[in-house]
């Protein structure tokens, strides 16, 4: 069964610092992978999606993620954190056996220090 | 385009009461989903409807029922609410073709006393 593991339930960085949120997946076949963001008291919105077209995926708000098959990872990065990036971030995988479903990780809460 | 809308936004129930959470989408999507979100557990799929006229159980279906009323609307019913069902509930929709992202509503915060 496919799954995702997000390392670190809470990450805190200073404004202007690098943001790195870690996600590892388990899958016997190349998966489709997603990063979603949830701002306080809102629903989730898509940041970016990997569909095997390119290993480096660029998303909204300056975020990007790199698919590394050898490491089974799909870490999310942003070169310079902004206060508005404070939110919860979810990594997710679409199971090969059921293309219309998505399995979510447990989430990482990102805090930004002034 | 309103996207995915959910009603109500907040609800407090007593144990044993019933209620229906409503969800509608105006994007002509085929697939719709109900999730619950609990601290530290991410989102867990309750039920989904891959297309109009079909519904399937997700990871945590016990205590819930769903109805895909038409292509736009997908409701979630709690027949006899329990404190363990205190959660934030999200409805989502997707086009339904391979590996499409899902679009989420704003959520319903439910407390069962």
PDB file of C-alpha atoms in Angstrom:
ATOM      1  CA  UNK A   1       0.000   0.000   0.000  1.00  0.00           C
ATOM      2  CA  UNK A   2       1.192   3.474  -0.774  1.00  0.00           C
ATOM      3  CA  UNK A   3       1.799   5.969   2.020  1.00  0.00           C
ATOM      4  CA  UNK A   4       3.641   9.178   2.840  1.00  0.00           C
ATOM      5  CA  UNK A   5       5.629  10.112   5.919  1.00  0.00           C
ATOM      6  CA  UNK A   6       6.282  13.711   6.850  1.00  0.00           C
ATOM      7  CA  UNK A   7       9.304  14.166   9.086  1.00  0.00           C
ATOM      8  CA  UNK A   8       8.691  16.754  11.773  1.00  0.00           C
ATOM      9  CA  UNK A   9       5.242  17.809  12.895  1.00  0.00           C
ATOM     10  CA  UNK A  10       6.482  21.345  13.507  1.00  0.00           C
ATOM     11  CA  UNK A  11       9.210  23.338  11.773  1.00  0.00           C
ATOM     12  CA  UNK A  12      10.235  26.858  12.789  1.00  0.00           C
ATOM     13  CA  UNK A  13      12.451  29.103  10.662  1.00  0.00           C
ATOM     14  CA  UNK A  14      13.410  32.758  10.690  1.00  0.00           C
ATOM     15  CA  UNK A  15      12.000  35.137   8.121  1.00  0.00           C
ATOM     16  CA  UNK A  16      14.320  35.093   5.098  1.00  0.00           C
ATOM     17  CA  UNK A  17      15.742  31.657   5.904  1.00  0.00           C
ATOM     18  CA  UNK A  18      15.478  28.502   3.822  1.00  0.00           C
ATOM     19  CA  UNK A  19      12.329  26.439   4.272  1.00  0.00           C
ATOM     20  CA  UNK A  20      12.734  22.654   4.019  1.00  0.00           C
ATOM     21  CA  UNK A  21       9.785  20.356   4.715  1.00  0.00           C
ATOM     22  CA  UNK A  22      10.503  16.662   4.375  1.00  0.00           C
ATOM     23  CA  UNK A  23       8.319  13.996   2.815  1.00  0.00           C
ATOM     24  CA  UNK A  24       9.098  10.368   2.047  1.00  0.00           C
ATOM     25  CA  UNK A  25       6.786   8.055   0.193  1.00  0.00           C
ATOM     26  CA  UNK A  26       6.441   4.327  -0.137  1.00  0.00           C
ATOM     27  CA  UNK A  27       5.320   2.965  -3.452  1.00  0.00           C
ATOM     28  CA  UNK A  28       6.176   0.014  -5.627  1.00  0.00           C
ATOM     29  CA  UNK A  29       5.529   2.045  -8.761  1.00  0.00           C
ATOM     30  CA  UNK A  30       6.262   5.692  -9.615  1.00  0.00           C
ATOM     31  CA  UNK A  31       3.591   7.643  -7.778  1.00  0.00           C
ATOM     32  CA  UNK A  32       1.849  10.911  -8.324  1.00  0.00           C
ATOM     33  CA  UNK A  33       2.760  13.247  -5.452  1.00  0.00           C
ATOM     34  CA  UNK A  34       1.281  16.482  -4.155  1.00  0.00           C
ATOM     35  CA  UNK A  35       1.982  19.213  -1.664  1.00  0.00           C
ATOM     36  CA  UNK A  36      -0.987  21.074  -0.210  1.00  0.00           C
ATOM     37  CA  UNK A  37      -1.049  24.090   2.106  1.00  0.00           C
ATOM     38  CA  UNK A  38      -3.674  24.898   4.732  1.00  0.00           C
ATOM     39  CA  UNK A  39      -3.858  28.394   6.167  1.00  0.00           C
ATOM     40  CA  UNK A  40      -5.581  28.823   9.535  1.00  0.00           C
ATOM     41  CA  UNK A  41      -9.306  28.096   9.449  1.00  0.00           C
ATOM     42  CA  UNK A  42      -9.287  27.349   5.739  1.00  0.00           C
ATOM     43  CA  UNK A  43      -9.439  24.337   3.471  1.00  0.00           C
ATOM     44  CA  UNK A  44      -6.443  22.869   1.670  1.00  0.00           C
ATOM     45  CA  UNK A  45      -5.110  24.301  -1.565  1.00  0.00           C
ATOM     46  CA  UNK A  46      -2.668  22.764  -4.005  1.00  0.00           C
ATOM     47  CA  UNK A  47       0.914  24.050  -3.920  1.00  0.00           C
ATOM     48  CA  UNK A  48       2.365  21.744  -6.560  1.00  0.00           C
ATOM     49  CA  UNK A  49       2.041  18.326  -8.163  1.00  0.00           C
ATOM     50  CA  UNK A  50       4.548  15.748  -9.492  1.00  0.00           C
ATOM     51  CA  UNK A  51       3.293  13.669 -12.407  1.00  0.00           C
ATOM     52  CA  UNK A  52       6.615  12.299 -13.773  1.00  0.00           C
ATOM     53  CA  UNK A  53       7.045  15.019 -16.402  1.00  0.00           C
ATOM     54  CA  UNK A  54       9.971  16.641 -14.556  1.00  0.00           C
ATOM     55  CA  UNK A  55      11.715  15.809 -11.285  1.00  0.00           C
ATOM     56  CA  UNK A  56      11.882  19.438 -10.136  1.00  0.00           C
ATOM     57  CA  UNK A  57       8.412  20.860  -9.758  1.00  0.00           C
ATOM     58  CA  UNK A  58       7.702  24.538  -9.225  1.00  0.00           C
ATOM     59  CA  UNK A  59       4.597  25.624  -7.404  1.00  0.00           C
ATOM     60  CA  UNK A  60       2.875  28.736  -6.210  1.00  0.00           C
ATOM     61  CA  UNK A  61       4.315  31.312  -3.789  1.00  0.00           C
ATOM     62  CA  UNK A  62       7.950  30.439  -4.647  1.00  0.00           C
ATOM     63  CA  UNK A  63       7.819  26.834  -3.423  1.00  0.00           C
ATOM     64  CA  UNK A  64       9.339  23.929  -5.281  1.00  0.00           C
ATOM     65  CA  UNK A  65       9.846  20.215  -4.680  1.00  0.00           C
ATOM     66  CA  UNK A  66      12.234  17.662  -6.110  1.00  0.00           C
ATOM     67  CA  UNK A  67      11.280  14.054  -6.766  1.00  0.00           C
ATOM     68  CA  UNK A  68      14.171  11.720  -5.897  1.00  0.00           C
ATOM     69  CA  UNK A  69      13.389   8.132  -6.724  1.00  0.00           C
ATOM     70  CA  UNK A  70      16.601   6.778  -5.166  1.00  0.00           C
ATOM     71  CA  UNK A  71      15.671   8.361  -1.834  1.00  0.00           C
ATOM     72  CA  UNK A  72      11.875   7.944  -2.208  1.00  0.00           C
ATOM     73  CA  UNK A  73      11.599  11.591  -1.236  1.00  0.00           C
ATOM     74  CA  UNK A  74       9.637  14.632  -2.337  1.00  0.00           C
ATOM     75  CA  UNK A  75      10.872  17.423  -0.077  1.00  0.00           C
ATOM     76  CA  UNK A  76       9.377  20.916  -0.291  1.00  0.00           C
ATOM     77  CA  UNK A  77      11.667  23.953  -0.295  1.00  0.00           C
ATOM     78  CA  UNK A  78      11.535  27.720  -0.510  1.00  0.00           C
ATOM     79  CA  UNK A  79      14.735  29.789  -0.581  1.00  0.00           C
ATOM     80  CA  UNK A  80      13.503  32.636   1.619  1.00  0.00           C
ATOM     81  CA  UNK A  81      10.667  32.322   4.137  1.00  0.00           C
ATOM     82  CA  UNK A  82       8.040  35.013   4.436  1.00  0.00           C
ATOM     83  CA  UNK A  83       5.720  35.597   7.364  1.00  0.00           C
ATOM     84  CA  UNK A  84       2.776  34.743   5.130  1.00  0.00           C
ATOM     85  CA  UNK A  85       4.154  31.209   4.673  1.00  0.00           C
ATOM     86  CA  UNK A  86       3.076  30.251   8.195  1.00  0.00           C
ATOM     87  CA  UNK A  87       0.605  27.421   7.665  1.00  0.00           C
ATOM     88  CA  UNK A  88       0.256  23.649   7.760  1.00  0.00           C
ATOM     89  CA  UNK A  89       1.688  21.706   4.847  1.00  0.00           C
ATOM     90  CA  UNK A  90       0.567  18.272   3.719  1.00  0.00           C
ATOM     91  CA  UNK A  91       2.383  15.852   1.465  1.00  0.00           C
ATOM     92  CA  UNK A  92       0.111  13.409  -0.372  1.00  0.00           C
ATOM     93  CA  UNK A  93       0.304  10.485  -2.785  1.00  0.00           C
ATOM     94  CA  UNK A  94      -2.190   9.193  -5.300  1.00  0.00           C
ATOM     95  CA  UNK A  95      -2.390   5.394  -5.131  1.00  0.00           C
ATOM     96  CA  UNK A  96      -1.650   3.663  -8.400  1.00  0.00           C
ATOM     97  CA  UNK A  97      -4.586   1.356  -7.816  1.00  0.00           C
ATOM     98  CA  UNK A  98      -7.114   4.149  -7.476  1.00  0.00           C
ATOM     99  CA  UNK A  99      -6.275   7.254  -9.425  1.00  0.00           C
ATOM    100  CA  UNK A 100      -9.122   9.321  -8.005  1.00  0.00           C
ATOM    101  CA  UNK A 101      -8.036   8.943  -4.374  1.00  0.00           C
ATOM    102  CA  UNK A 102      -5.280  10.760  -2.467  1.00  0.00           C
ATOM    103  CA  UNK A 103      -3.574   9.645   0.745  1.00  0.00           C
ATOM    104  CA  UNK A 104      -2.359  12.473   2.964  1.00  0.00           C
ATOM    105  CA  UNK A 105       0.542  12.644   5.374  1.00  0.00           C
ATOM    106  CA  UNK A 106       0.019  13.826   8.915  1.00  0.00           C
ATOM    107  CA  UNK A 107       1.110  17.383   8.151  1.00  0.00           C
ATOM    108  CA  UNK A 108       3.908  19.767   9.161  1.00  0.00           C
ATOM    109  CA  UNK A 109       3.139  23.058  10.809  1.00  0.00           C
ATOM    110  CA  UNK A 110       5.487  25.804   9.614  1.00  0.00           C
ATOM    111  CA  UNK A 111       6.127  28.775  11.915  1.00  0.00           C
ATOM    112  CA  UNK A 112       8.070  31.854  10.836  1.00  0.00           C
ATOM    113  CA  UNK A 113      10.069  33.846  13.391  1.00  0.00           C
ATOM    114  CA  UNK A 114      10.418  37.610  12.777  1.00  0.00           C
TER     115      UNK A 114
ATOM    116  CA  UNK B   1     -17.191  30.363  -9.434  1.00  0.00           C
ATOM    117  CA  UNK B   2     -17.762  29.573  -5.773  1.00  0.00           C
ATOM    118  CA  UNK B   3     -15.742  26.338  -6.038  1.00  0.00           C
ATOM    119  CA  UNK B   4     -16.626  23.923  -3.230  1.00  0.00           C
ATOM    120  CA  UNK B   5     -19.082  25.172  -0.619  1.00  0.00           C
ATOM    121  CA  UNK B   6     -19.988  23.537   2.678  1.00  0.00           C
ATOM    122  CA  UNK B   7     -22.765  24.176   5.178  1.00  0.00           C
ATOM    123  CA  UNK B   8     -22.842  24.700   8.069  1.00  0.00           C
ATOM    124  CA  UNK B   9     -19.484  26.207   9.078  1.00  0.00           C
ATOM    125  CA  UNK B  10     -19.912  25.314  12.740  1.00  0.00           C
ATOM    126  CA  UNK B  11     -22.174  22.873  14.568  1.00  0.00           C
ATOM    127  CA  UNK B  12     -22.548  21.653  18.132  1.00  0.00           C
ATOM    128  CA  UNK B  13     -24.464  18.415  18.728  1.00  0.00           C
ATOM    129  CA  UNK B  14     -25.336  16.353  21.748  1.00  0.00           C
ATOM    130  CA  UNK B  15     -24.455  12.674  21.785  1.00  0.00           C
ATOM    131  CA  UNK B  16     -27.074  10.713  19.853  1.00  0.00           C
ATOM    132  CA  UNK B  17     -28.322  13.579  17.729  1.00  0.00           C
ATOM    133  CA  UNK B  18     -28.244  13.355  13.953  1.00  0.00           C
ATOM    134  CA  UNK B  19     -27.259  15.862  11.321  1.00  0.00           C
ATOM    135  CA  UNK B  20     -26.352  16.204   7.667  1.00  0.00           C
ATOM    136  CA  UNK B  21     -23.378  18.128   6.327  1.00  0.00           C
ATOM    137  CA  UNK B  22     -23.975  19.591   2.901  1.00  0.00           C
ATOM    138  CA  UNK B  23     -21.415  20.010   0.113  1.00  0.00           C
ATOM    139  CA  UNK B  24     -21.789  21.424  -3.383  1.00  0.00           C
ATOM    140  CA  UNK B  25     -19.366  22.152  -6.208  1.00  0.00           C
ATOM    141  CA  UNK B  26     -19.850  24.249  -9.332  1.00  0.00           C
ATOM    142  CA  UNK B  27     -16.820  23.021 -11.320  1.00  0.00           C
ATOM    143  CA  UNK B  28     -18.618  20.160 -13.091  1.00  0.00           C
ATOM    144  CA  UNK B  29     -16.343  17.670 -11.336  1.00  0.00           C
ATOM    145  CA  UNK B  30     -17.093  13.974 -11.450  1.00  0.00           C
ATOM    146  CA  UNK B  31     -15.571  12.923  -8.122  1.00  0.00           C
ATOM    147  CA  UNK B  32     -16.366  14.136  -4.628  1.00  0.00           C
ATOM    148  CA  UNK B  33     -14.948  13.273  -1.221  1.00  0.00           C
ATOM    149  CA  UNK B  34     -15.517  13.654   2.505  1.00  0.00           C
ATOM    150  CA  UNK B  35     -12.576  13.839   4.908  1.00  0.00           C
ATOM    151  CA  UNK B  36     -12.168  14.409   8.590  1.00  0.00           C
ATOM    152  CA  UNK B  37      -9.176  16.238  10.035  1.00  0.00           C
ATOM    153  CA  UNK B  38      -7.948  15.565  13.550  1.00  0.00           C
ATOM    154  CA  UNK B  39      -4.788  16.977  15.186  1.00  0.00           C
ATOM    155  CA  UNK B  40      -1.662  15.025  14.256  1.00  0.00           C
ATOM    156  CA  UNK B  41      -3.543  12.648  11.952  1.00  0.00           C
ATOM    157  CA  UNK B  42      -3.746  14.582   8.706  1.00  0.00           C
ATOM    158  CA  UNK B  43      -6.842  14.047   6.605  1.00  0.00           C
ATOM    159  CA  UNK B  44      -8.606  10.723   6.624  1.00  0.00           C
ATOM    160  CA  UNK B  45     -11.039   9.760   3.894  1.00  0.00           C
ATOM    161  CA  UNK B  46     -14.526   8.902   5.126  1.00  0.00           C
ATOM    162  CA  UNK B  47     -16.393   8.251   1.872  1.00  0.00           C
ATOM    163  CA  UNK B  48     -15.976   9.204  -1.724  1.00  0.00           C
ATOM    164  CA  UNK B  49     -17.980   9.220  -4.915  1.00  0.00           C
ATOM    165  CA  UNK B  50     -15.910   8.567  -8.023  1.00  0.00           C
ATOM    166  CA  UNK B  51     -18.829   9.529 -10.248  1.00  0.00           C
ATOM    167  CA  UNK B  52     -22.488  10.427 -10.006  1.00  0.00           C
ATOM    168  CA  UNK B  53     -24.457   7.425  -8.803  1.00  0.00           C
ATOM    169  CA  UNK B  54     -21.569   5.682  -7.036  1.00  0.00           C
ATOM    170  CA  UNK B  55     -20.228   5.882  -3.489  1.00  0.00           C
ATOM    171  CA  UNK B  56     -17.457   3.948  -1.766  1.00  0.00           C
ATOM    172  CA  UNK B  57     -16.076   3.650   1.737  1.00  0.00           C
ATOM    173  CA  UNK B  58     -12.822   5.273   2.614  1.00  0.00           C
ATOM    174  CA  UNK B  59     -10.517   4.728   5.565  1.00  0.00           C
ATOM    175  CA  UNK B  60     -12.933   5.658   8.392  1.00  0.00           C
ATOM    176  CA  UNK B  61     -16.569   5.122   7.262  1.00  0.00           C
ATOM    177  CA  UNK B  62     -18.076   3.788  10.500  1.00  0.00           C
ATOM    178  CA  UNK B  63     -20.815   6.014  11.914  1.00  0.00           C
ATOM    179  CA  UNK B  64     -21.355   7.906   8.645  1.00  0.00           C
ATOM    180  CA  UNK B  65     -23.520   7.667   5.550  1.00  0.00           C
ATOM    181  CA  UNK B  66     -23.364   9.604   2.322  1.00  0.00           C
ATOM    182  CA  UNK B  67     -25.614  10.533  -0.561  1.00  0.00           C
ATOM    183  CA  UNK B  68     -24.530  11.714  -3.988  1.00  0.00           C
ATOM    184  CA  UNK B  69     -27.671  13.675  -4.690  1.00  0.00           C
ATOM    185  CA  UNK B  70     -26.607  14.747  -8.182  1.00  0.00           C
ATOM    186  CA  UNK B  71     -23.365  15.689  -9.894  1.00  0.00           C
ATOM    187  CA  UNK B  72     -23.050  18.883  -7.847  1.00  0.00           C
ATOM    188  CA  UNK B  73     -23.992  17.740  -4.359  1.00  0.00           C
ATOM    189  CA  UNK B  74     -22.564  15.192  -1.917  1.00  0.00           C
ATOM    190  CA  UNK B  75     -23.914  15.049   1.639  1.00  0.00           C
ATOM    191  CA  UNK B  76     -22.539  13.381   4.770  1.00  0.00           C
ATOM    192  CA  UNK B  77     -24.913  12.173   7.469  1.00  0.00           C
ATOM    193  CA  UNK B  78     -24.228  11.331  11.089  1.00  0.00           C
ATOM    194  CA  UNK B  79     -27.148   9.200  12.282  1.00  0.00           C
ATOM    195  CA  UNK B  80     -26.221   9.110  15.970  1.00  0.00           C
ATOM    196  CA  UNK B  81     -23.387  11.455  16.792  1.00  0.00           C
ATOM    197  CA  UNK B  82     -20.664  10.398  19.227  1.00  0.00           C
ATOM    198  CA  UNK B  83     -17.941  12.495  20.919  1.00  0.00           C
ATOM    199  CA  UNK B  84     -15.351  10.627  18.801  1.00  0.00           C
ATOM    200  CA  UNK B  85     -16.855  12.340  15.757  1.00  0.00           C
ATOM    201  CA  UNK B  86     -15.785  15.766  17.014  1.00  0.00           C
ATOM    202  CA  UNK B  87     -13.589  16.942  14.168  1.00  0.00           C
ATOM    203  CA  UNK B  88     -13.261  19.299  11.235  1.00  0.00           C
ATOM    204  CA  UNK B  89     -14.926  17.905   8.125  1.00  0.00           C
ATOM    205  CA  UNK B  90     -13.802  18.792   4.623  1.00  0.00           C
ATOM    206  CA  UNK B  91     -15.506  18.150   1.351  1.00  0.00           C
ATOM    207  CA  UNK B  92     -13.431  18.040  -1.828  1.00  0.00           C
ATOM    208  CA  UNK B  93     -13.976  17.486  -5.528  1.00  0.00           C
ATOM    209  CA  UNK B  94     -11.836  16.577  -8.518  1.00  0.00           C
ATOM    210  CA  UNK B  95     -12.372  16.148 -12.237  1.00  0.00           C
ATOM    211  CA  UNK B  96     -12.028  12.408 -11.671  1.00  0.00           C
ATOM    212  CA  UNK B  97      -9.606  11.642 -14.452  1.00  0.00           C
ATOM    213  CA  UNK B  98      -6.236  10.131 -13.609  1.00  0.00           C
ATOM    214  CA  UNK B  99      -4.340  11.684 -10.736  1.00  0.00           C
ATOM    215  CA  UNK B 100      -6.116  15.000 -10.681  1.00  0.00           C
ATOM    216  CA  UNK B 101      -5.679  17.239  -7.700  1.00  0.00           C
ATOM    217  CA  UNK B 102      -8.599  17.760  -5.366  1.00  0.00           C
ATOM    218  CA  UNK B 103     -10.234  21.088  -4.578  1.00  0.00           C
ATOM    219  CA  UNK B 104     -11.344  21.637  -1.004  1.00  0.00           C
ATOM    220  CA  UNK B 105     -14.179  23.438   0.705  1.00  0.00           C
ATOM    221  CA  UNK B 106     -13.651  25.658   3.783  1.00  0.00           C
ATOM    222  CA  UNK B 107     -14.658  22.953   6.263  1.00  0.00           C
ATOM    223  CA  UNK B 108     -17.265  22.336   8.952  1.00  0.00           C
ATOM    224  CA  UNK B 109     -16.155  22.366  12.568  1.00  0.00           C
ATOM    225  CA  UNK B 110     -18.281  19.851  14.476  1.00  0.00           C
ATOM    226  CA  UNK B 111     -18.338  19.401  18.233  1.00  0.00           C
ATOM    227  CA  UNK B 112     -20.240  16.518  19.814  1.00  0.00           C
ATOM    228  CA  UNK B 113     -20.856  16.898  23.552  1.00  0.00           C
TER     229      UNK B 113
END
